[in-house]
CSV table of C-alpha atoms in Angstrom, one decimal:
chain,number,residue,atom,x,y,z
A,1014,MET,CA,-30.7,-9.9,49.9
A,1015,PRO,CA,-26.9,-11.1,50.2
A,1016,GLU,CA,-24.7,-11.0,46.9
A,1017,SER,CA,-24.4,-14.0,46.2
A,1018,ASN,CA,-27.8,-14.8,46.3
A,1019,ASN,CA,-28.6,-11.6,43.6
A,1020,ALA,CA,-26.1,-12.8,41.1
A,1021,SER,CA,-27.5,-16.4,40.9
A,1022,TRP,CA,-31.2,-14.3,41.5
A,1023,LYS,CA,-29.7,-13.1,37.6
A,1024,GLY,CA,-28.1,-15.5,36.3
A,1025,SER,CA,-31.6,-18.0,36.2
A,1026,ASP,CA,-33.0,-14.4,35.0
A,1027,SER,CA,-30.6,-14.3,32.7
A,1028,ALA,CA,-31.4,-18.2,31.7
A,1029,ALA,CA,-34.8,-18.5,31.2
A,1030,GLU,CA,-34.6,-15.2,29.2
A,1031,VAL,CA,-32.1,-16.5,27.0
A,1032,ALA,CA,-33.9,-20.3,27.0
A,1033,GLY,CA,-36.9,-17.7,25.0
A,1034,TYR,CA,-34.6,-17.6,21.9
A,1035,VAL,CA,-34.9,-21.9,21.3
A,1036,ASP,CA,-37.3,-21.4,18.6
A,1037,VAL,CA,-35.7,-18.5,17.4
A,1038,ALA,CA,-31.7,-19.9,17.5
A,1039,LYS,CA,-33.8,-23.1,16.1
A,1040,ARG,CA,-35.1,-21.3,13.0
A,1041,ILE,CA,-31.6,-20.0,11.6
A,1042,ILE,CA,-30.0,-23.6,12.3
A,1043,ASP,CA,-32.5,-24.9,9.8
A,1044,LEU,CA,-32.6,-22.4,7.4
A,1045,ALA,CA,-28.2,-22.3,7.9
A,1046,LEU,CA,-28.0,-26.4,7.2
A,1047,PHE,CA,-31.0,-27.4,5.5
A,1048,GLY,CA,-33.2,-24.3,4.0
A,1049,ALA,CA,-33.0,-21.8,1.2
A,1050,ALA,CA,-28.5,-20.9,2.8
A,1051,GLN,CA,-27.2,-24.3,2.5
A,1052,ASN,CA,-23.8,-24.0,0.8
A,1053,ARG,CA,-24.6,-20.1,0.4
A,1054,SER,CA,-21.9,-19.1,2.7
A,1055,TYR,CA,-19.4,-21.9,0.2
A,1056,ARG,CA,-20.9,-21.1,-3.1
A,1057,ARG,CA,-19.9,-17.3,-2.1
A,1058,LEU,CA,-16.2,-18.0,-0.9
A,1059,ALA,CA,-16.0,-20.0,-4.3
A,1060,ASP,CA,-17.4,-16.8,-6.4
A,1061,PHE,CA,-15.4,-14.5,-4.4
A,1062,THR,CA,-12.0,-16.5,-4.1
A,1063,ASP,CA,-12.3,-17.9,-7.6
A,1064,THR,CA,-12.9,-14.4,-9.6
A,1065,ILE,CA,-10.3,-12.7,-7.4
A,1066,GLY,CA,-7.7,-14.5,-6.1
A,1067,ASN,CA,-5.3,-13.8,-3.3
A,1068,ARG,CA,-5.3,-9.6,-2.1
A,1069,VAL,CA,-2.2,-8.7,-0.2
A,1070,SER,CA,-2.4,-5.4,1.1
A,1071,GLY,CA,-1.8,-3.1,-1.6
A,1072,SER,CA,-2.4,-4.5,-4.1
A,1073,LYS,CA,-5.2,-3.8,-6.6
A,1074,ASN,CA,-6.1,-7.6,-6.3
A,1075,LEU,CA,-6.9,-6.3,-2.4
A,1076,GLU,CA,-8.7,-3.0,-4.0
A,1077,LYS,CA,-11.1,-5.1,-6.4
A,1078,ALA,CA,-12.1,-7.9,-2.9
A,1079,ILE,CA,-13.4,-4.7,-1.4
A,1080,ASN,CA,-14.6,-3.1,-3.6
A,1081,TYR,CA,-17.1,-7.0,-5.0
A,1082,MET,CA,-17.8,-7.2,-1.9
A,1083,TYR,CA,-20.1,-3.8,-1.3
A,1084,ASP,CA,-21.0,-3.8,-4.5
A,1085,ALA,CA,-22.2,-7.6,-3.1
A,1086,MET,CA,-23.2,-7.1,0.1
A,1087,ARG,CA,-25.9,-4.4,-1.2
A,1088,GLN,CA,-27.1,-6.5,-3.2
A,1089,ASP,CA,-28.3,-8.9,0.0
A,1090,GLY,CA,-29.9,-5.6,1.2
A,1091,LEU,CA,-28.1,-4.9,3.4
A,1092,ASP,CA,-26.5,-1.1,4.7
A,1093,VAL,CA,-23.2,-0.9,3.4
A,1094,HIS,CA,-20.2,1.6,3.6
A,1095,LEU,CA,-16.2,1.6,3.7
A,1096,GLU,CA,-13.8,3.5,6.0
A,1097,PRO,CA,-10.9,4.5,5.2
A,1098,VAL,CA,-7.0,3.8,6.1
A,1099,LYS,CA,-4.0,3.5,5.7
A,1100,ILE,CA,-1.9,0.1,4.3
A,1101,PRO,CA,1.4,-1.3,4.1
A,1102,HIS,CA,2.4,-2.1,0.6
A,1103,TRP,CA,5.4,-4.8,-0.2
A,1104,VAL,CA,5.9,-6.3,-2.7
A,1105,ARG,CA,7.6,-9.7,-3.0
A,1106,GLY,CA,9.1,-9.0,-6.5
A,1107,GLU,CA,11.7,-12.0,-8.3
A,1108,GLU,CA,12.6,-14.6,-5.7
A,1109,SER,CA,14.5,-17.6,-5.6
A,1110,ALA,CA,17.6,-19.8,-3.5
A,1111,GLU,CA,19.5,-22.6,-4.8
A,1112,MET,CA,22.3,-24.8,-3.2
A,1113,ILE,CA,25.6,-24.5,-5.0
A,1114,GLU,CA,27.5,-26.8,-2.7
A,1115,PRO,CA,27.3,-29.2,-1.6
A,1116,ARG,CA,25.5,-30.4,-4.6
A,1117,PRO,CA,23.1,-28.0,-7.0
A,1118,LYS,CA,19.8,-28.0,-5.8
A,1119,HIS,CA,16.1,-25.6,-6.1
A,1120,LEU,CA,15.2,-24.3,-2.8
A,1121,ALA,CA,11.1,-23.9,-3.0
A,1122,MET,CA,11.2,-20.0,-0.9
A,1123,LEU,CA,8.8,-17.1,-0.1
A,1124,GLY,CA,10.1,-13.8,1.0
A,1125,LEU,CA,8.6,-12.7,4.4
A,1126,GLY,CA,6.6,-9.3,4.0
A,1127,SER,CA,8.4,-6.7,5.4
A,1128,SER,CA,12.0,-8.4,4.2
A,1129,VAL,CA,14.1,-6.0,2.0
A,1130,GLY,CA,15.9,-7.8,-1.2
A,1131,THR,CA,19.2,-8.2,-2.1
A,1132,PRO,CA,21.5,-7.1,-4.8
A,1133,PRO,CA,20.3,-7.9,-8.3
A,1134,GLU,CA,23.0,-10.2,-8.7
A,1135,GLY,CA,21.9,-12.0,-5.3
A,1136,ILE,CA,23.8,-13.2,-2.1
A,1137,THR,CA,25.9,-16.4,-2.6
A,1138,ALA,CA,27.2,-17.4,0.6
A,1139,GLU,CA,27.9,-20.3,2.7
A,1140,VAL,CA,25.3,-21.3,5.4
A,1141,LEU,CA,25.1,-21.7,8.7
A,1142,VAL,CA,22.6,-24.7,10.5
A,1143,VAL,CA,21.4,-23.6,13.9
A,1144,GLN,CA,18.3,-25.6,16.0
A,1145,SER,CA,17.3,-22.7,17.7
A,1146,PHE,CA,18.0,-18.7,19.5
A,1147,GLU,CA,20.1,-19.9,21.9
A,1148,GLU,CA,22.0,-21.8,19.3
A,1149,LEU,CA,22.5,-19.0,16.9
A,1150,LYS,CA,24.1,-16.8,20.3
A,1151,ARG,CA,26.3,-19.6,21.5
A,1152,ARG,CA,28.3,-20.0,17.9
A,1153,ALA,CA,27.5,-16.2,17.2
A,1154,GLY,CA,31.2,-16.4,16.0
A,1155,GLU,CA,30.0,-18.5,12.8
A,1156,ALA,CA,28.0,-16.3,11.7
A,1157,ALA,CA,29.3,-13.3,10.1
A,1158,GLY,CA,29.1,-12.8,6.2
A,1159,LYS,CA,27.1,-15.9,6.0
A,1160,ILE,CA,23.6,-17.5,5.1
A,1161,VAL,CA,21.6,-18.8,8.5
A,1162,VAL,CA,19.7,-21.4,7.4
A,1163,PHE,CA,16.9,-21.8,11.0
A,1164,ASN,CA,16.2,-25.2,11.4
A,1165,GLN,CA,13.8,-25.1,14.0
A,1166,PRO,CA,11.4,-28.0,15.6
A,1167,PHE,CA,7.4,-27.0,15.0
A,1168,VAL,CA,6.1,-26.9,19.1
A,1169,SER,CA,2.8,-24.9,18.2
A,1170,TYR,CA,2.4,-21.7,16.4
A,1171,SER,CA,2.2,-19.3,18.6
A,1172,GLU,CA,5.7,-20.5,20.2
A,1173,THR,CA,7.3,-21.5,17.0
A,1174,VAL,CA,6.5,-18.4,15.2
A,1175,ALA,CA,9.1,-16.3,16.8
A,1176,TYR,CA,11.3,-17.6,13.9
A,1177,ARG,CA,9.7,-16.0,11.4
A,1178,ALA,CA,9.2,-12.4,13.4
A,1179,PHE,CA,12.8,-12.4,14.9
A,1180,GLY,CA,15.0,-13.8,12.6
A,1181,ALA,CA,16.5,-12.1,10.6
A,1182,SER,CA,17.7,-9.3,13.1
A,1183,GLU,CA,18.7,-12.0,15.6
A,1184,ALA,CA,20.9,-12.8,12.8
A,1185,ALA,CA,21.6,-9.2,11.9
A,1186,LYS,CA,22.8,-8.4,15.4
A,1187,VAL,CA,26.0,-11.6,14.7
A,1188,GLY,CA,26.4,-10.2,11.0
A,1189,ALA,CA,24.8,-12.8,8.8
A,1190,LEU,CA,23.9,-11.6,5.4
A,1191,ALA,CA,20.4,-13.5,5.1
A,1192,THR,CA,18.3,-15.7,6.7
A,1193,LEU,CA,16.1,-18.5,5.4
A,1194,ILE,CA,13.7,-20.1,7.9
A,1195,ARG,CA,12.4,-23.2,8.0
A,1196,SER,CA,8.7,-22.4,7.2
A,1197,ILE,CA,6.3,-22.5,10.4
A,1198,THR,CA,3.8,-25.5,10.0
A,1199,PRO,CA,3.8,-29.2,11.7
A,1200,PHE,CA,3.9,-30.9,8.4
A,1201,SER,CA,5.1,-30.8,4.8
A,1202,ILE,CA,4.7,-31.4,1.6
A,1203,ASN,CA,8.2,-29.2,0.1
A,1204,SER,CA,5.6,-26.3,0.9
A,1205,PRO,CA,7.2,-22.8,1.9
A,1206,HIS,CA,4.6,-20.9,4.2
A,1207,THR,CA,5.1,-16.9,3.5
A,1208,GLY,CA,4.2,-14.5,6.6
A,1209,TRP,CA,5.1,-10.9,8.2
A,1210,GLN,CA,8.2,-10.0,9.5
A,1211,ASP,CA,9.1,-7.5,12.3
A,1212,TYR,CA,12.6,-5.7,12.0
A,1213,GLN,CA,14.3,-4.5,15.1
A,1214,ASN,CA,14.8,-0.9,15.1
A,1215,GLY,CA,18.5,0.1,15.4
A,1216,VAL,CA,19.5,-3.3,13.5
A,1217,LYS,CA,20.6,-3.3,9.5
A,1218,GLN,CA,18.1,-4.8,7.9
A,1219,ILE,CA,19.0,-8.2,6.3
A,1220,PRO,CA,16.5,-10.6,3.5
A,1221,THR,CA,14.3,-13.4,5.0
A,1222,ALA,CA,12.4,-16.4,3.7
A,1223,CYS,CA,11.1,-19.3,4.8
A,1224,ILE,CA,12.2,-22.5,3.2
A,1225,THR,CA,10.7,-26.0,3.1
A,1226,VAL,CA,10.7,-28.1,6.2
A,1227,GLU,CA,12.6,-30.7,3.9
A,1228,ASP,CA,14.8,-28.6,2.6
A,1229,ALA,CA,15.8,-26.9,6.6
A,1230,GLU,CA,16.5,-30.8,7.6
A,1231,LEU,CA,18.9,-31.9,4.7
A,1232,MET,CA,21.4,-29.1,4.9
A,1233,ALA,CA,21.1,-29.9,9.1
A,1234,ARG,CA,22.1,-33.1,8.0
A,1235,MET,CA,24.9,-31.9,5.7
A,1236,ALA,CA,25.8,-29.6,8.0
A,1237,GLN,CA,26.0,-32.5,11.0
A,1238,ARG,CA,28.3,-34.4,8.5
A,1239,GLY,CA,30.8,-31.6,8.2
A,1240,GLN,CA,29.7,-30.7,4.5
A,1241,ARG,CA,30.4,-27.0,3.4
A,1242,ILE,CA,27.2,-25.4,1.6
A,1243,VAL,CA,26.4,-22.3,-0.3
A,1244,VAL,CA,23.4,-21.1,-1.4
A,1245,ARG,CA,22.3,-18.0,-4.0
A,1246,LEU,CA,19.2,-16.1,-2.6
A,1247,THR,CA,17.9,-13.7,-5.4
A,1248,MET,CA,14.8,-11.2,-3.7
A,1249,GLY,CA,13.1,-8.5,-6.4
A,1250,ALA,CA,11.2,-7.8,-2.3
A,1251,LYS,CA,10.4,-3.9,-1.4
A,1252,THR,CA,8.6,-2.1,0.5
A,1253,LEU,CA,6.6,1.0,-1.2
A,1254,PRO,CA,4.9,3.8,0.1
A,1255,ASP,CA,1.7,2.8,2.4
A,1256,ALA,CA,-1.1,2.4,0.2
A,1257,ASP,CA,-5.0,3.8,0.3
A,1258,SER,CA,-7.3,0.6,1.2
A,1259,PHE,CA,-10.7,0.5,3.2
A,1260,ASN,CA,-12.7,-1.7,6.2
A,1261,THR,CA,-16.2,-2.9,4.7
A,1262,VAL,CA,-18.7,-2.5,6.6
A,1263,ALA,CA,-22.3,-3.8,6.4
A,1264,GLU,CA,-24.9,-3.9,9.0
A,1265,ILE,CA,-28.1,-4.5,10.1
A,1266,LYS,CA,-29.5,-1.6,12.7
A,1267,GLY,CA,-31.6,-2.2,15.8
A,1268,TRP,CA,-34.4,-1.5,16.1
A,1269,GLN,CA,-34.2,-0.3,20.1
A,1270,HIS,CA,-30.4,0.2,20.1
A,1271,PRO,CA,-29.3,1.4,17.3
A,1272,GLU,CA,-25.3,2.6,18.8
A,1273,GLN,CA,-25.3,-0.5,20.8
A,1274,VAL,CA,-23.3,-3.0,18.7
A,1275,VAL,CA,-23.1,-6.0,18.6
A,1276,LEU,CA,-19.2,-6.8,15.5
A,1277,LEU,CA,-18.6,-10.0,14.2
A,1278,SER,CA,-15.9,-10.2,11.4
A,1279,GLY,CA,-13.0,-11.8,9.7
A,1280,HIS,CA,-10.0,-10.0,7.2
A,1281,LEU,CA,-10.5,-9.5,3.6
A,1282,ASP,CA,-6.6,-9.5,2.8
A,1283,SER,CA,-5.0,-13.1,2.3
A,1284,TRP,CA,-1.0,-13.4,1.5
A,1285,ASP,CA,0.1,-13.2,-1.5
A,1286,VAL,CA,0.1,-17.0,-3.0
A,1287,GLY,CA,-2.9,-19.7,-2.9
A,1288,GLN,CA,-6.4,-18.5,-2.7
A,1289,GLY,CA,-7.0,-17.2,0.7
A,1290,ALA,CA,-9.6,-19.5,1.4
A,1291,MET,CA,-9.4,-20.5,4.6
A,1292,ASP,CA,-7.2,-17.3,5.7
A,1293,ASP,CA,-9.5,-15.4,6.0
A,1294,GLY,CA,-12.0,-15.8,3.2
A,1295,GLY,CA,-14.4,-18.7,5.5
A,1296,GLY,CA,-14.1,-15.9,8.1
A,1297,ALA,CA,-15.7,-13.2,6.3
A,1298,MET,CA,-18.1,-15.0,4.0
A,1299,ILE,CA,-19.6,-16.9,7.5
A,1300,SER,CA,-19.8,-12.9,8.7
A,1301,TRP,CA,-21.3,-11.7,6.0
A,1302,GLU,CA,-23.6,-14.4,5.9
A,1303,ALA,CA,-24.8,-14.7,9.4
A,1304,LEU,CA,-27.0,-11.5,8.7
A,1305,SER,CA,-27.7,-12.9,4.8
A,1306,LEU,CA,-29.8,-15.6,7.8
A,1307,ILE,CA,-31.0,-12.5,9.9
A,1308,LYS,CA,-32.3,-10.6,7.6
A,1309,ASP,CA,-33.5,-13.6,5.5
A,1310,LEU,CA,-35.8,-14.5,8.4
A,1311,ARG,CA,-37.0,-11.4,8.6
A,1312,LEU,CA,-35.2,-11.3,12.9
A,1313,ARG,CA,-34.5,-7.1,13.9
A,1314,PRO,CA,-32.6,-7.4,17.4
A,1315,ARG,CA,-32.6,-4.6,19.5
A,1316,ARG,CA,-28.8,-3.1,18.6
A,1317,THR,CA,-26.9,-3.3,16.0
A,1318,LEU,CA,-25.8,-6.1,14.3
A,1319,ARG,CA,-22.2,-5.0,12.5
A,1320,VAL,CA,-20.0,-7.1,10.2
A,1321,VAL,CA,-16.5,-5.3,9.5
A,1322,LEU,CA,-14.6,-7.2,7.1
A,1323,TRP,CA,-10.1,-5.8,8.0
A,1324,THR,CA,-8.0,-5.0,5.5
A,1325,ALA,CA,-4.1,-5.3,6.2
A,1326,GLU,CA,-4.9,-7.8,9.3
A,1327,GLU,CA,-2.1,-10.2,7.9
A,1328,GLN,CA,0.6,-6.7,8.9
A,1329,GLY,CA,-0.1,-7.2,12.3
A,1330,GLY,CA,-4.3,-6.2,12.1
A,1331,VAL,CA,-3.7,-2.4,10.7
A,1332,GLY,CA,-7.0,-1.6,9.0
A,1333,ALA,CA,-8.6,-3.0,12.9
A,1334,GLN,CA,-5.8,-0.7,14.5
A,1335,GLN,CA,-7.4,2.2,12.7
A,1336,TYR,CA,-10.9,1.5,13.4
A,1337,TYR,CA,-10.4,0.8,17.0
A,1338,ASN,CA,-8.9,4.8,16.6
A,1339,LEU,CA,-11.9,6.0,15.2
A,1340,HIS,CA,-14.1,4.5,16.9
A,1341,LYS,CA,-13.2,3.6,21.5
A,1342,VAL,CA,-15.1,6.9,22.0
A,1343,ASN,CA,-17.7,5.3,22.0
A,1344,VAL,CA,-16.8,2.1,23.5
A,1345,SER,CA,-19.5,1.5,26.4
A,1346,ASN,CA,-21.6,0.9,23.0
A,1347,PHE,CA,-20.1,-2.4,22.0
A,1348,ASP,CA,-21.6,-4.8,23.1
A,1349,LEU,CA,-19.8,-8.1,22.4
A,1350,VAL,CA,-16.7,-8.4,19.1
A,1351,MET,CA,-16.7,-11.2,17.7
A,1352,GLU,CA,-13.6,-12.8,15.0
A,1353,SER,CA,-13.1,-16.0,13.4
A,1354,ASP,CA,-9.7,-15.9,12.3
A,1355,LEU,CA,-8.9,-19.8,12.3
A,1356,GLY,CA,-10.4,-21.6,9.7
A,1357,THR,CA,-14.2,-22.8,9.2
A,1358,PHE,CA,-13.7,-26.0,9.8
A,1359,THR,CA,-16.1,-27.7,12.1
A,1360,PRO,CA,-17.1,-26.0,15.0
A,1361,LEU,CA,-16.5,-27.6,18.5
A,1362,ALA,CA,-16.8,-23.7,20.9
A,1363,LEU,CA,-17.0,-20.5,21.1
A,1364,GLN,CA,-14.0,-19.1,23.0
A,1365,PHE,CA,-15.0,-16.3,25.2
A,1366,THR,CA,-13.2,-13.7,26.8
A,1367,GLY,CA,-15.1,-11.5,29.4
A,1368,SER,CA,-16.9,-11.0,32.8
A,1369,ASP,CA,-18.0,-13.6,35.1
A,1370,ALA,CA,-21.7,-12.3,34.9
A,1371,ALA,CA,-21.0,-12.2,31.3
A,1372,ARG,CA,-19.0,-16.0,30.7
A,1373,MET,CA,-22.5,-16.6,32.8
A,1374,VAL,CA,-24.6,-14.9,30.1
A,1375,MET,CA,-23.0,-16.6,27.0
A,1376,GLU,CA,-22.5,-20.5,29.1
A,1377,GLU,CA,-26.3,-20.2,28.6
A,1378,VAL,CA,-26.3,-18.4,24.8
A,1379,VAL,CA,-24.5,-21.4,23.8
A,1380,LYS,CA,-26.9,-24.0,24.8
A,1381,LEU,CA,-29.0,-22.7,22.4
A,1382,LEU,CA,-26.3,-24.5,19.9
A,1383,ALA,CA,-27.4,-28.3,21.2
A,1384,PRO,CA,-29.2,-29.0,17.4
A,1385,ILE,CA,-25.6,-29.0,15.8
A,1386,ASN,CA,-23.9,-30.0,19.5
A,1387,VAL,CA,-21.9,-27.1,19.7
A,1388,THR,CA,-22.6,-26.6,23.6
A,1389,ARG,CA,-18.8,-25.4,25.2
A,1390,LEU,CA,-18.1,-22.5,26.4
A,1391,GLU,CA,-14.0,-22.5,26.6
A,1392,SER,CA,-12.0,-19.5,27.9
A,1393,HIS,CA,-9.7,-16.8,25.9
A,1394,GLY,CA,-11.5,-15.6,23.0
A,1395,GLU,CA,-8.8,-14.8,20.0
A,1396,GLY,CA,-8.4,-11.9,17.3
A,1397,THR,CA,-5.4,-10.0,16.1
A,1398,ASP,CA,-8.3,-7.2,14.9
A,1399,ILE,CA,-10.1,-7.4,18.0
A,1400,SER,CA,-7.4,-7.9,20.9
A,1401,PRO,CA,-7.7,-3.8,21.0
A,1402,TRP,CA,-11.7,-3.7,22.2
A,1403,MET,CA,-10.9,-7.4,24.3
A,1404,GLU,CA,-7.4,-5.4,26.5
A,1405,THR,CA,-10.2,-2.3,27.1
A,1406,GLY,CA,-12.6,-4.7,28.7
A,1407,VAL,CA,-15.5,-5.4,25.8
A,1408,PRO,CA,-16.4,-9.1,25.9
A,1409,GLY,CA,-15.3,-10.7,22.7
A,1410,ALA,CA,-15.4,-14.4,21.0
A,1411,SER,CA,-14.3,-16.9,18.7
A,1412,LEU,CA,-14.8,-19.9,17.1
A,1413,HIS,CA,-13.1,-23.0,17.9
A,1414,VAL,CA,-13.2,-25.2,15.3
A,1415,ALA,CA,-11.1,-28.4,14.5
A,1416,ASP,CA,-8.4,-27.1,12.8
A,1417,ASP,CA,-5.9,-29.5,13.2
A,1418,ARG,CA,-4.9,-29.1,9.7
A,1419,TYR,CA,-4.7,-25.7,9.7
A,1420,PHE,CA,-1.5,-24.9,9.5
A,1421,TRP,CA,-0.3,-26.9,7.4
A,1422,PHE,CA,-1.7,-24.5,4.5
A,1423,HIS,CA,-1.8,-21.6,6.1
A,1424,HIS,CA,0.1,-18.9,3.8
A,1425,THR,CA,1.0,-21.4,1.4
A,1426,GLU,CA,-0.5,-21.9,-2.2
A,1427,GLY,CA,-2.2,-24.5,-0.1
A,1428,ASP,CA,-5.0,-22.4,0.9
A,1429,THR,CA,-7.1,-22.7,-1.9
A,1430,MET,CA,-11.6,-23.3,-1.9
A,1431,THR,CA,-10.5,-26.9,-2.2
A,1432,VAL,CA,-9.6,-27.0,2.0
A,1433,GLN,CA,-13.2,-26.0,2.4
A,1434,ASP,CA,-16.2,-27.8,3.2
A,1435,PRO,CA,-20.0,-26.3,2.2
A,1436,ARG,CA,-21.8,-28.2,5.9
A,1437,GLU,CA,-18.7,-27.3,8.2
A,1438,MET,CA,-18.8,-23.8,6.8
A,1439,ASP,CA,-22.7,-23.8,7.1
A,1440,LEU,CA,-22.3,-25.2,10.8
A,1441,CYS,CA,-20.2,-22.5,11.3
A,1442,SER,CA,-22.8,-19.7,9.9
A,1443,ALA,CA,-25.5,-21.4,11.7
A,1444,LEU,CA,-23.4,-20.4,15.8
A,1445,TRP,CA,-22.2,-17.1,14.4
A,1446,ALA,CA,-25.8,-16.4,13.8
A,1447,VAL,CA,-27.2,-17.7,16.4
A,1448,VAL,CA,-24.4,-15.5,19.3
A,1449,ALA,CA,-24.9,-12.4,17.3
A,1450,TYR,CA,-28.4,-12.1,17.0
A,1451,VAL,CA,-29.6,-14.1,20.9
A,1452,VAL,CA,-26.7,-11.4,22.6
A,1453,ALA,CA,-27.8,-8.2,20.2
A,1454,ASP,CA,-32.0,-8.5,21.4
A,1455,LEU,CA,-30.9,-10.0,24.5
A,1456,GLN,CA,-32.9,-6.8,27.1
A,1457,GLU,CA,-29.6,-5.6,28.4
A,1458,MET,CA,-25.8,-5.6,27.1
A,1459,LEU,CA,-23.7,-8.1,28.7
A,1460,PRO,CA,-22.5,-7.4,31.6
A,1461,ARG,CA,-18.5,-5.7,31.7
């Protein structure tokens, strides 16, 4: 039999197998949207974020958050354990920025993760405003002894975030004393956005913070008029020794192949502003909720369903990398890795990375989501925490949601429960549960 026929035969075979889950998918969806579980993931998120607040890597709050989720998921009847990891411990301290010339003005700001502090008296210096790394290179002769303000336009998060990540080291190379970076957002109401930044080896470490879009544009206009701008920046930031933490793991063991795993995840840490409700409390809660829905319906798949709530994602997937290092010996038993970390707004599609044969299976799986009208499978499953698995060939999936407003609130004081919607979370939970359960219960693992 020619190979193409064989592939199509297998395809039609798996299509028939997946179609057999129409009723079970509908039961999961009905429970999530109209049954006893309606609004539950939202209520859980509200209880969690209202009780704990934000929970930055290394903080007491993150410790409390891990204990809270360990207890809550055990009370929910899941099999829960903690896996120890070491994580960065950066502390913001007291911080402020003031424009002194050409007129006094308070500048709303947030220091960036891993930044060094200023001397206690702060740094008072003239400002050089640039729009890009290219302009900084062109005007390198003007930068020495100054505070460099980056007023780069927002193109997309993935492109523009380079200024937050590398701005300090690029400015330090040309002799700058500190950097103030326009927040990485398409929309602002004078809201600064924090985030992690990376010093380059062998380059002097200078203090770095984000300011608002409005203040970056204000200083750019002043500079265009030829006005002298002077700013005083004070930051008490410091990095302490690595802290002890845990990835939080909850499971429903598979009845036939308990060693094989479908992994669902979100991260439990957040920045030290807002409530971390959107980033990534929502992703953590829908992953727990997916297991709750399956357990409530007394379903038990062939393979193990494992939720991992990552620690220290915001510092570059630190907890997840250690989880991968510990478990990669079993890489062949990981069937699918899933991560929700771009909001739990209205779901539009499932994003998927895997072989063509695996994609054929997943095309059939998303058809089961017809009752909630999310039957599109897109390319490129993504997630900082699951990327090590995908790089070794494990299929990966993520949610594509209506995330137009995600970067409005991202890493700000505005990331609170007010951003979340109970029905949208129910839809995400239903999708997450159906996909995870069906893949975990199919006769065969997804083809690599």
